[in-house]
Coordinates of C-alpha atoms in Angstrom, one line a residue:
X28 CA 28.7 7.2 -21.8
X29 CA 26.2 5.8 -24.3
X30 CA 24.8 2.5 -23.1
X31 CA 26.3 2.8 -19.6
X32 CA 24.7 3.2 -16.3
X33 CA 24.2 6.8 -15.0
X34 CA 25.6 7.7 -11.6
X35 CA 25.6 11.3 -10.3
X36 CA 24.6 13.7 -7.5
X37 CA 22.0 16.3 -7.7
X38 CA 21.9 19.7 -5.9
X39 CA 19.4 22.6 -6.1
X40 CA 20.0 26.3 -5.9
X41 CA 18.1 28.5 -3.5
X42 CA 18.2 32.3 -3.0
X43 CA 16.8 35.7 -4.0
X44 CA 16.2 36.9 -7.5
X45 CA 19.2 38.8 -9.0
X46 CA 21.6 37.2 -6.5
X47 CA 23.4 35.5 -9.3
X48 CA 22.2 31.9 -9.0
X49 CA 22.1 31.3 -12.8
X50 CA 25.4 33.1 -13.4
X51 CA 27.0 31.0 -10.7
X52 CA 25.7 27.8 -12.3
X53 CA 27.1 28.9 -15.7
X54 CA 30.5 29.6 -14.1
X55 CA 30.4 26.2 -12.4
X56 CA 29.1 24.1 -15.3
X57 CA 29.8 26.1 -18.4
X58 CA 26.1 25.6 -19.3
X59 CA 23.2 28.0 -19.7
X60 CA 20.6 26.8 -17.1
X61 CA 17.7 29.1 -18.1
X62 CA 15.0 27.3 -20.0
X63 CA 12.9 29.9 -21.8
X64 CA 13.8 32.7 -24.3
X65 CA 11.5 34.9 -22.1
X66 CA 13.8 34.2 -19.2
X67 CA 16.9 35.2 -21.1
X68 CA 15.2 38.3 -22.4
X69 CA 14.1 39.4 -18.9
X70 CA 17.3 38.2 -17.2
X71 CA 15.0 36.4 -14.8
X72 CA 14.7 32.6 -14.0
X73 CA 11.0 31.9 -14.2
X74 CA 10.9 28.1 -14.3
X75 CA 13.4 25.3 -13.5
X76 CA 16.7 25.2 -15.2
X77 CA 19.1 22.3 -15.3
X78 CA 22.8 22.1 -15.9
X79 CA 25.6 19.6 -15.1
X80 CA 29.3 19.3 -14.9
X81 CA 32.1 16.9 -13.9
X82 CA 34.0 17.9 -10.8
X83 CA 37.8 17.6 -10.7
X84 CA 37.5 14.2 -9.0
X85 CA 35.5 12.9 -11.9
X86 CA 32.3 13.1 -9.9
X87 CA 29.3 14.3 -11.9
X88 CA 26.8 16.7 -10.5
X89 CA 23.5 18.0 -11.9
X90 CA 22.3 21.4 -10.7
X91 CA 18.6 22.3 -10.5
X92 CA 18.5 26.1 -10.9
X93 CA 15.2 27.3 -9.3
X94 CA 13.5 30.7 -9.8
X95 CA 14.3 33.3 -7.1
X96 CA 11.3 35.6 -7.6
X97 CA 8.6 35.4 -5.0
X98 CA 5.9 35.0 -7.7
X99 CA 7.5 31.7 -8.7
X100 CA 7.9 30.1 -5.3
X101 CA 5.7 27.2 -6.5
X102 CA 8.2 26.5 -9.3
X103 CA 11.0 26.7 -6.8
X104 CA 9.3 24.1 -4.6
X105 CA 9.0 21.8 -7.6
X106 CA 12.7 21.9 -8.1
X107 CA 13.9 21.2 -4.5
X108 CA 11.3 18.7 -3.5
X109 CA 13.2 15.6 -4.6
X110 CA 16.8 16.9 -4.3
X111 CA 18.9 15.9 -1.3
X112 CA 21.2 19.0 -1.0
X113 CA 21.0 22.7 -1.6
X114 CA 23.3 25.5 -2.8
X115 CA 22.2 28.6 -0.9
X116 CA 23.2 31.7 -2.9
X117 CA 23.4 35.2 -1.2
X118 CA 24.8 38.3 -3.0
X119 CA 27.6 40.1 -1.2
X120 CA 26.3 43.5 -2.3
X121 CA 22.7 42.9 -1.1
X122 CA 22.9 40.3 1.7
X123 CA 20.2 38.3 3.4
X124 CA 16.8 39.3 2.0
X125 CA 13.1 38.4 2.5
X126 CA 13.2 36.1 -0.5
X127 CA 16.4 34.4 0.8
X128 CA 14.6 33.8 4.1
X129 CA 11.6 32.3 2.3
X130 CA 13.7 29.9 0.3
X131 CA 15.7 28.9 3.4
X132 CA 12.4 28.4 5.3
X133 CA 11.4 26.0 2.5
X134 CA 14.6 24.0 2.9
X135 CA 14.2 24.0 6.6
X136 CA 10.5 22.9 6.4
X137 CA 11.6 20.1 4.0
X138 CA 14.2 19.0 6.5
X139 CA 17.2 19.5 4.2
X140 CA 20.3 18.7 6.1
X141 CA 23.0 19.1 3.5
X142 CA 23.8 22.5 2.1
X143 CA 26.6 24.8 0.9
X144 CA 26.6 28.6 1.1
X145 CA 27.9 30.6 -1.9
X146 CA 28.2 34.4 -1.4
X147 CA 28.2 35.7 -4.9
X148 CA 29.3 39.0 -6.5
X149 CA 32.5 38.9 -4.4
X150 CA 34.0 41.2 -7.0
X151 CA 31.5 43.9 -6.2
X152 CA 31.4 44.0 -2.4
X153 CA 33.2 42.5 0.6
X154 CA 31.7 39.0 1.0
X155 CA 33.0 38.5 4.6
X156 CA 30.1 40.2 6.5
X157 CA 27.5 38.3 4.4
X158 CA 29.3 35.0 4.9
X159 CA 29.2 35.5 8.6
X160 CA 25.6 36.7 8.7
X161 CA 24.2 34.1 6.4
X162 CA 26.1 31.3 8.1
X163 CA 24.7 32.3 11.4
X164 CA 21.2 32.4 10.1
X165 CA 21.5 29.0 8.4
X166 CA 22.9 27.4 11.6
X167 CA 19.5 27.8 13.2
X168 CA 17.8 25.6 10.5
X169 CA 17.8 22.0 9.6
X170 CA 21.0 22.5 7.7
X171 CA 23.0 23.5 10.7
X172 CA 26.6 24.7 10.3
X173 CA 27.0 25.3 6.6
X174 CA 30.4 25.7 4.8
X175 CA 30.6 29.0 2.9
X176 CA 32.6 30.1 -0.1
X177 CA 33.0 33.6 -1.6
X178 CA 32.7 33.5 -5.4
X179 CA 32.3 35.7 -8.4
X180 CA 30.4 34.2 -11.3
X181 CA 31.6 37.0 -13.6
X182 CA 35.3 36.8 -12.9
X183 CA 35.5 33.1 -11.9
X184 CA 37.1 33.9 -8.6
X185 CA 36.3 31.3 -6.0
X186 CA 34.8 28.8 -8.5
X187 CA 37.5 26.2 -7.9
X188 CA 37.1 26.6 -4.2
X189 CA 33.3 26.2 -4.7
X190 CA 33.8 23.0 -6.7
X191 CA 36.1 21.6 -3.9
X192 CA 33.5 22.5 -1.3
X193 CA 30.8 20.9 -3.4
X194 CA 32.9 17.7 -3.5
X195 CA 33.1 17.6 0.3
X196 CA 29.4 18.2 0.6
X197 CA 28.5 15.5 -1.8
X198 CA 30.8 13.1 0.0
X199 CA 28.7 13.5 3.1
X200 CA 25.3 12.7 1.4
X201 CA 23.6 9.5 2.5
X202 CA 23.7 6.8 -0.1
X203 CA 20.4 6.3 -1.9
X204 CA 18.8 2.9 -1.8
X205 CA 19.3 1.2 -5.2
X206 CA 16.7 -1.5 -4.4
X207 CA 14.0 1.0 -3.5
X208 CA 10.8 1.4 -5.5
X209 CA 10.8 4.2 -8.1
X210 CA 8.7 7.3 -7.5
X211 CA 9.8 9.8 -10.1
X212 CA 8.1 13.2 -9.7
X213 CA 7.6 14.7 -13.2
X214 CA 8.9 18.3 -13.5
X215 CA 8.7 18.6 -17.2
X216 CA 6.8 16.8 -20.0
X217 CA 7.2 17.6 -23.7
X218 CA 7.0 15.9 -27.1
X219 CA 10.1 15.1 -29.3
X220 CA 9.5 14.5 -33.0
X221 CA 10.1 10.9 -33.8
X222 CA 10.3 9.8 -30.2
X223 CA 7.0 10.8 -28.6
X224 CA 6.5 11.8 -25.0
X225 CA 9.4 12.7 -22.8
X226 CA 9.4 13.5 -19.1
X227 CA 12.2 14.6 -16.8
X228 CA 12.6 14.4 -13.1
X229 CA 15.1 13.7 -10.2
X230 CA 15.4 10.0 -9.4
X231 CA 15.8 10.0 -5.7
X232 CA 15.8 6.3 -5.0
X233 CA 15.9 3.0 -7.0
X234 CA 16.8 2.7 -10.6
X235 CA 15.1 2.8 -13.9
X236 CA 16.0 1.1 -17.2
X237 CA 14.7 0.9 -20.8
X238 CA 11.8 -1.6 -21.0
X239 CA 10.6 -0.9 -17.4
X240 CA 6.9 -0.7 -16.8
X241 CA 5.8 2.0 -14.5
X242 CA 2.4 3.3 -13.3
X243 CA 1.2 6.8 -14.1
X244 CA -2.0 7.2 -12.2
X245 CA -4.1 4.2 -13.1
X246 CA -2.4 3.5 -16.4
X247 CA 0.7 1.5 -17.2
X248 CA 3.5 3.1 -19.3
X249 CA 6.7 1.6 -20.7
X250 CA 10.1 3.3 -20.7
X251 CA 11.2 3.2 -24.3
X252 CA 14.5 4.8 -23.6
X253 CA 16.2 7.2 -21.2
X254 CA 18.9 9.9 -21.0
X255 CA 20.9 11.3 -18.2
X256 CA 23.0 14.4 -18.5
X257 CA 22.1 14.7 -22.2
X258 CA 23.3 11.2 -23.2
X259 CA 21.5 7.9 -23.7
X260 CA 22.0 5.4 -20.9
X261 CA 21.0 1.8 -20.4
X262 CA 20.0 2.3 -16.8
X263 CA 20.0 5.2 -14.3
X264 CA 20.4 4.7 -10.6
X265 CA 19.6 7.2 -7.9
X266 CA 20.4 10.0 -7.4
X267 CA 20.1 11.2 -11.0
X268 CA 18.5 13.6 -13.3
X269 CA 16.8 11.6 -16.0
X270 CA 14.7 12.1 -19.1
X271 CA 12.4 9.1 -19.9
X272 CA 10.9 8.5 -23.3
X273 CA 7.5 6.9 -22.5
X274 CA 5.2 4.6 -24.5
X275 CA 1.5 4.5 -23.6
X276 CA 0.8 8.1 -22.8
X277 CA 0.3 11.4 -24.7
X278 CA 2.1 14.5 -23.6
X279 CA -1.2 16.3 -23.1
X280 CA -2.1 13.7 -20.5
X281 CA 0.9 14.6 -18.3
X282 CA 1.7 17.6 -16.1
X283 CA 4.2 18.7 -13.5
X284 CA 3.5 16.9 -10.3
X285 CA 2.5 13.6 -11.8
X286 CA 4.5 10.6 -10.6
X287 CA 5.9 7.5 -12.3
X288 CA 5.8 4.6 -9.9
X289 CA 6.9 1.0 -9.5
X290 CA 3.6 -0.9 -9.8
X291 CA 2.0 -1.8 -6.5
X292 CA 4.7 0.0 -4.5
X293 CA 2.8 3.1 -3.4
X294 CA -0.7 3.9 -2.1
X295 CA -2.3 6.9 -3.6
X296 CA -4.4 8.7 -1.0
X297 CA -6.4 11.9 -0.7
X298 CA -6.6 11.6 3.1
X299 CA -3.6 11.6 5.4
X300 CA -2.6 12.3 9.0
X301 CA 0.6 14.4 9.5
X302 CA 2.5 15.8 12.4
X303 CA 3.8 19.4 12.4
X304 CA 6.6 20.9 14.4
X305 CA 5.5 22.0 17.9
X306 CA 3.6 25.3 17.7
X307 CA 3.3 25.2 13.9
X308 CA -0.4 24.3 14.2
X309 CA -1.2 27.8 15.5
X310 CA -3.3 29.9 13.2
X311 CA -3.5 27.3 10.5
X312 CA -6.0 28.3 7.8
X313 CA -8.8 26.0 6.7
X314 CA -7.0 25.4 3.4
X315 CA -3.3 25.0 2.5
X316 CA -1.3 24.0 -0.5
X317 CA 0.6 20.7 0.0
X318 CA 3.9 20.3 -1.8
X319 CA 5.7 17.0 -2.2
X320 CA 8.2 16.2 -5.0
X321 CA 7.1 18.4 -7.9
X322 CA 3.4 18.1 -7.0
X323 CA 1.2 20.8 -5.5
X324 CA -2.4 20.2 -4.4
X325 CA -4.8 22.1 -2.2
X326 CA -5.9 20.5 1.1
X327 CA -8.6 21.0 3.6
X328 CA -7.1 21.2 7.1
X329 CA -8.5 19.6 10.3
X330 CA -6.5 20.0 13.5
X331 CA -6.9 16.8 15.5
X332 CA -5.1 17.9 18.7
X333 CA -1.6 19.2 19.4
X334 CA 0.6 18.9 16.4
X335 CA -1.6 16.2 14.7
X336 CA -3.4 17.4 11.6
X337 CA -5.6 15.6 9.1
X338 CA -5.4 16.7 5.5
X339 CA -8.1 16.1 2.8
X340 CA -6.3 16.5 -0.5
X341 CA -8.1 17.9 -3.6
X342 CA -6.4 15.1 -5.7
X343 CA -4.8 11.8 -4.5
X344 CA -1.0 11.6 -4.3
X345 CA 1.3 8.5 -3.9
X346 CA 2.5 9.0 -0.4
X347 CA 4.1 6.8 2.3
X348 CA 4.5 6.9 6.0
X349 CA 7.6 8.9 6.8
X350 CA 7.4 11.2 3.8
X351 CA 8.1 14.8 4.4
X352 CA 5.6 17.3 2.9
X353 CA 5.6 21.0 2.9
X354 CA 2.4 23.0 3.7
X355 CA 2.2 26.5 2.3
X356 CA -0.2 29.3 3.1
X357 CA 0.0 31.5 0.0
X358 CA -1.9 34.3 1.8
X359 CA 0.6 34.5 4.7
X360 CA 3.7 33.5 2.7
X361 CA 4.2 30.9 5.4
X362 CA 5.6 27.4 4.9
X363 CA 5.5 24.5 7.4
X364 CA 7.1 21.0 7.3
X365 CA 5.0 18.0 8.1
X366 CA 5.8 14.3 8.5
X367 CA 3.3 11.9 7.0
X368 CA 2.1 9.5 9.8
X369 CA -0.7 7.7 8.1
X370 CA -1.9 7.4 4.5
X371 CA -4.9 5.3 5.3
X372 CA -6.2 6.8 8.5
X373 CA -9.3 5.7 10.4
X374 CA -12.6 7.6 10.1
X375 CA -13.4 10.0 12.9
X376 CA -17.1 9.4 13.6
X377 CA -17.5 9.5 17.4
X378 CA -17.2 12.4 19.7
X379 CA -13.7 12.7 20.9
X380 CA -12.3 10.6 18.1
X381 CA -10.0 13.4 16.8
X382 CA -8.4 13.8 20.2
X383 CA -8.0 10.0 20.6
X384 CA -6.4 9.8 17.1
X385 CA -4.0 12.5 18.0
X386 CA -3.0 10.7 21.2
X387 CA -2.4 7.5 19.1
X388 CA -0.1 9.4 16.7
X389 CA 1.8 11.0 19.6
X390 CA 2.4 7.6 21.2
X391 CA 3.4 5.9 18.0
X392 CA 7.2 5.8 17.5
X393 CA 8.8 5.7 14.0
X394 CA 10.2 2.7 12.4
X395 CA 9.5 -1.0 13.2
X396 CA 8.0 -0.1 16.6
X397 CA 5.6 2.3 15.0
X398 CA 4.7 -0.4 12.4
X399 CA 3.9 -2.8 15.2
X400 CA 1.7 -0.3 17.0
X401 CA -0.2 0.6 13.8
X402 CA -0.8 -3.0 12.9
X403 CA -2.0 -3.7 16.4
X404 CA -4.5 -0.9 16.0
X405 CA -5.7 -2.1 12.6
X406 CA -5.5 -5.8 13.7
X407 CA -5.6 -7.1 10.1
X408 CA -4.6 -5.3 6.9
X409 CA -4.0 -6.2 3.3
X410 CA -0.4 -7.3 3.1
X411 CA 0.2 -5.6 -0.3
X412 CA -1.1 -2.3 1.0
X413 CA 1.0 -2.5 4.1
X414 CA 4.3 -2.2 2.4
X415 CA 2.9 0.3 -0.1
X416 CA 2.0 2.5 2.9
X417 CA 5.7 2.6 3.8
X418 CA 5.6 0.3 6.8
X419 CA 8.1 -2.6 7.5
X420 CA 6.5 -5.9 8.5
X421 CA 6.6 -6.1 12.3
X422 CA 8.4 -9.0 13.9
X423 CA 5.9 -11.8 14.8
X424 CA 3.2 -10.6 12.4
X425 CA 1.4 -13.4 10.6
X426 CA 0.7 -13.7 6.9
X427 CA -2.6 -15.4 6.1
X428 CA -3.5 -15.4 2.4
X429 CA -3.6 -11.8 1.3
X430 CA -3.7 -10.5 4.9
X431 CA -1.1 -9.3 7.4
X432 CA -2.2 -10.0 11.0
X433 CA -0.9 -8.3 14.1
X434 CA 1.4 -10.4 16.3
X435 CA -0.5 -12.6 18.8
X436 CA -4.0 -11.8 17.3
X437 CA -4.6 -15.3 15.8
X438 CA -3.9 -16.9 19.2
X439 CA -6.1 -14.3 20.9
X440 CA -9.0 -15.0 18.5
X441 CA -8.5 -18.8 18.7
X442 CA -8.8 -18.6 22.5
X443 CA -12.1 -16.6 22.2
X444 CA -13.6 -18.9 19.5
X445 CA -14.8 -21.8 21.8
X446 CA -16.9 -19.4 23.8
X447 CA -18.4 -18.0 20.6
X448 CA -19.2 -21.6 19.4
X449 CA -20.7 -22.6 22.8
X450 CA -22.9 -19.5 22.8
X451 CA -24.2 -20.2 19.3
X452 CA -24.9 -23.8 20.2
X453 CA -26.8 -22.7 23.3
X454 CA -29.0 -20.4 21.1
X455 CA -29.3 -22.9 18.2
X456 CA -29.0 -26.4 19.7
X457 CA -29.7 -28.2 16.5
X458 CA -26.8 -26.5 14.7
X459 CA -23.3 -27.9 15.0
X460 CA -21.8 -24.5 15.4
X461 CA -21.9 -21.0 13.9
X462 CA -21.5 -20.6 10.1
X463 CA -18.1 -19.1 8.9
X464 CA -19.9 -15.8 8.0
X465 CA -21.2 -15.5 11.6
X466 CA -17.7 -16.1 13.0
X467 CA -16.2 -13.5 10.6
X468 CA -18.8 -10.9 11.8
X469 CA -18.3 -11.7 15.5
X470 CA -14.5 -11.7 15.4
X471 CA -14.5 -8.7 13.0
X472 CA -12.4 -10.4 10.3
X473 CA -12.3 -9.4 6.7
X474 CA -11.8 -12.9 5.1
X475 CA -12.8 -16.5 5.4
X476 CA -9.2 -17.6 5.4
X477 CA -8.7 -15.8 8.7
X478 CA -11.5 -17.9 10.2
X479 CA -9.7 -21.1 9.2
X480 CA -6.5 -19.8 10.7
X481 CA -8.1 -19.4 14.2
X482 CA -9.9 -22.8 14.3
X483 CA -8.0 -25.1 16.5
X484 CA -8.8 -28.6 18.0
X485 CA -11.2 -29.6 19.4
X486 CA -13.0 -27.2 17.1
X487 CA -13.1 -28.0 13.3
X488 CA -14.6 -26.6 10.1
X489 CA -17.3 -28.9 8.9
X490 CA -19.8 -28.0 6.1
X491 CA -19.1 -24.3 6.4
X492 CA -19.5 -24.2 10.2
X493 CA -17.2 -24.0 13.1
X494 CA -18.1 -26.9 15.3
X495 CA -16.8 -29.1 18.1
X496 CA -15.2 -32.4 16.9
X497 CA -18.1 -34.3 18.5
X498 CA -21.1 -32.0 18.6
X499 CA -23.8 -33.1 21.1
X500 CA -27.5 -33.2 20.1
X501 CA -30.3 -32.0 22.4
X502 CA -31.4 -34.9 24.7
X503 CA -34.8 -35.5 23.1
X504 CA -33.2 -35.6 19.6
X505 CA -30.4 -37.8 20.8
X506 CA -32.9 -40.3 22.2
X507 CA -34.8 -40.4 18.9
X508 CA -31.6 -40.8 16.9
X509 CA -30.4 -43.6 19.2
X510 CA -33.7 -45.5 18.6
X511 CA -33.2 -45.1 14.8
X512 CA -29.6 -46.3 15.0
X513 CA -30.7 -49.3 17.1
X514 CA -33.2 -50.4 14.4
X515 CA -30.5 -49.9 11.7
X516 CA -28.0 -52.0 13.7
X517 CA -30.4 -54.9 13.3
X518 CA -31.2 -54.1 9.6
X519 CA -28.7 -51.6 8.1
X520 CA -30.8 -50.8 5.0
X521 CA -34.3 -50.4 6.7
X522 CA -34.3 -46.6 6.5
X523 CA -37.2 -45.2 8.5
X524 CA -40.0 -43.8 6.3
X525 CA -41.6 -40.3 6.6
X526 CA -44.3 -41.5 9.1
X527 CA -41.7 -43.2 11.3
X528 CA -39.5 -40.1 11.3
X529 CA -42.5 -37.8 12.1
X530 CA -43.5 -40.1 15.0
X531 CA -40.0 -39.9 16.4
X532 CA -40.1 -36.1 15.9
X533 CA -37.2 -36.1 13.6
X534 CA -37.9 -33.3 11.2
X535 CA -35.5 -31.9 8.6
X536 CA -33.6 -29.7 11.1
X537 CA -33.2 -32.6 13.6
X538 CA -32.0 -35.0 10.9
X539 CA -29.6 -32.3 9.5
X540 CA -28.2 -31.9 13.0
X541 CA -27.7 -35.7 13.4
X542 CA -26.0 -35.9 10.0
X543 CA -23.7 -33.0 11.0
X544 CA -22.9 -34.8 14.2
X545 CA -21.9 -37.9 12.2
X546 CA -24.6 -40.0 13.8
X547 CA -26.6 -40.6 10.6
X548 CA -25.8 -40.6 6.9
X549 CA -28.1 -38.7 4.5
X550 CA -28.6 -40.8 1.3
X551 CA -31.4 -38.7 -0.2
X552 CA -34.2 -36.4 0.9
X553 CA -36.0 -38.3 3.7
X554 CA -33.6 -41.3 3.5
X555 CA -31.1 -41.7 6.3
X556 CA -29.0 -44.7 7.3
X557 CA -26.3 -45.3 9.9
X558 CA -22.6 -44.6 9.5
X559 CA -20.7 -47.5 8.0
X560 CA -23.5 -48.2 5.4
X561 CA -21.1 -47.7 2.5
X562 CA -18.8 -50.6 3.7
X563 CA -21.8 -52.9 4.4
X564 CA -23.4 -52.1 1.0
X565 CA -20.1 -52.9 -0.8
X566 CA -19.6 -56.1 1.1
X567 CA -23.0 -57.4 0.1
X568 CA -22.7 -56.3 -3.5
X569 CA -19.4 -58.2 -3.7
X570 CA -21.4 -61.4 -3.4
X571 CA -23.3 -60.7 -6.6
X572 CA -22.2 -61.7 -10.1
X573 CA -21.0 -58.6 -12.1
X574 CA -22.6 -56.7 -13.6
X575 CA -25.7 -56.6 -11.4
X576 CA -29.0 -54.7 -11.6
X577 CA -30.7 -52.5 -9.1
X578 CA -33.2 -55.2 -8.4
X579 CA -30.4 -57.7 -7.6
X580 CA -28.7 -55.1 -5.3
X581 CA -32.1 -54.5 -3.6
X582 CA -32.4 -58.2 -2.9
X583 CA -28.8 -58.4 -1.5
X584 CA -29.6 -55.4 0.8
X585 CA -33.0 -56.7 1.7
X586 CA -34.7 -53.3 1.4
X587 CA -37.3 -51.5 -0.6
X588 CA -37.0 -49.7 -3.9
X589 CA -37.5 -46.4 -2.0
X590 CA -34.1 -47.0 -0.4
X591 CA -32.3 -49.1 -3.0
X592 CA -32.6 -46.6 -5.9
X593 CA -31.2 -43.5 -4.1
X594 CA -28.6 -45.7 -2.3
X595 CA -27.3 -47.0 -5.6
X596 CA -27.1 -43.5 -7.0
X597 CA -25.3 -42.4 -3.8
X598 CA -22.8 -45.2 -4.2
X599 CA -22.3 -44.2 -7.9
X600 CA -21.5 -40.7 -6.9
X601 CA -19.0 -41.8 -4.3
X602 CA -17.2 -44.0 -6.8
X603 CA -18.1 -47.3 -5.1
X604 CA -20.1 -48.5 -8.1
X605 CA -20.0 -47.7 -11.8
X606 CA -23.1 -47.4 -13.9
X607 CA -22.8 -49.1 -17.3
X608 CA -24.5 -48.1 -20.5
X609 CA -27.2 -50.8 -20.1
X610 CA -28.0 -49.4 -16.5
X611 CA -26.4 -52.3 -14.8
X612 CA -23.6 -51.7 -12.2
X613 CA -20.3 -53.1 -11.2
X614 CA -18.0 -52.5 -8.3
X615 CA -15.1 -50.2 -9.0

């Protein structure tokens, strides 16, 4: 299979210590799943073991053999967290035990729906009573009615039937999404001489290939090569057991529970809202252990109301809305399943906020409808983070620059904007309208591009302000400006001087308002002329021989040097005239 794509199924064992899980895996695969010499010496699976085989149909299956002893339940959880199906093992000579119940409770809490029951040691005791009892117990869990097979790992009796049942189970598994983003939870990390750092994990969705760049925390690593089922492969697609040779990270910087991620596809969070099964919130401790994939972190618990709970994690995890996590109370040996509802929840600052938040979560449906409700609550959210949170884009949502906007919000804000502009003009009559920063604050918008998206005629953006297309001046200012414009109509270049402006009570603020309104043109500080002055200046300069001096231009315009010099520089800046090396000009 060297160089080929890897395709397989993955299943995890579950059951009490000494019920023959590892023996059964050896009988099924012909491989020794135990990892450590210490495990073989003690005859006890301490950590995760892995084995694989090809079924009679040609289908390949990898088996994650988890420890059965209660002291290693954390290791067991690391093995089943990313696996879609379980092989529940119960010994015929011992039957259902407390540890069996704990493992099954884990599978139930994780929402595992696909399982196979194997009653081992059928050569030692009658398996029929245990098949009936265990099948009845499993029927009350998320796995429902589970097919059962009696088998002996020692004699091989029932192994072919187990393989056939396994084929049927795997046929019913939902197909993984090959286009999904990669989130590979690391369950082992070790160095290999000449290769460097290697990690293993169960690829539950997407695909990974040599040369891919993945995120590990805040650093980028490169996949130098990969193996699946002990052989080099070009690409591995979910579901698969994979070993990745990584460039860019030392083995001492890795640990079980780390995750390799498609860059930008997940949001790491240490605060999340989850929903528990009804009644599961009773007697919750203040602190729990959160398990997801192969990761395990402690979390502070805050019950919001009903089944809604907020978790403050001791370390951030890459989670998405819809993820299933397991909450474990080590003291009470109790496990609870929880569905992630929000990975970027709002702060709870006001009295009653927790209860209100719980009501929002209770009313929020899953899928696209839930995405629409959540975006409506947030109003505006970074578009890249939205998909990284696990939400689909709701129908009708708007994309404005880097922002995703709730459906209908832009129209709603556009309808409110004229009133905001009118109120600002009333409070500040000499301003054409509120600055963009003021509009952002009043409309509670995070970016200037959103302000531009809600400005509709007759409003317009002018000089960093939102203003009416034709902004009115206060009556007294308008009368003074009209008088100036009347004089300029008779003599276009006779700009009023400082004393004339002061007499007309046209100070800097009033002149700025007139300029913003388009009724005057500012040539320089204290020099204003009427609109259309550029065309009239060009027309008169066209009658001069080229090139011409400022003095000649001044004569053509019939104005003073106070006006002619800044006017000529203003025309230079606008590209009407061109200044030559000898300080003369010509029209462009």
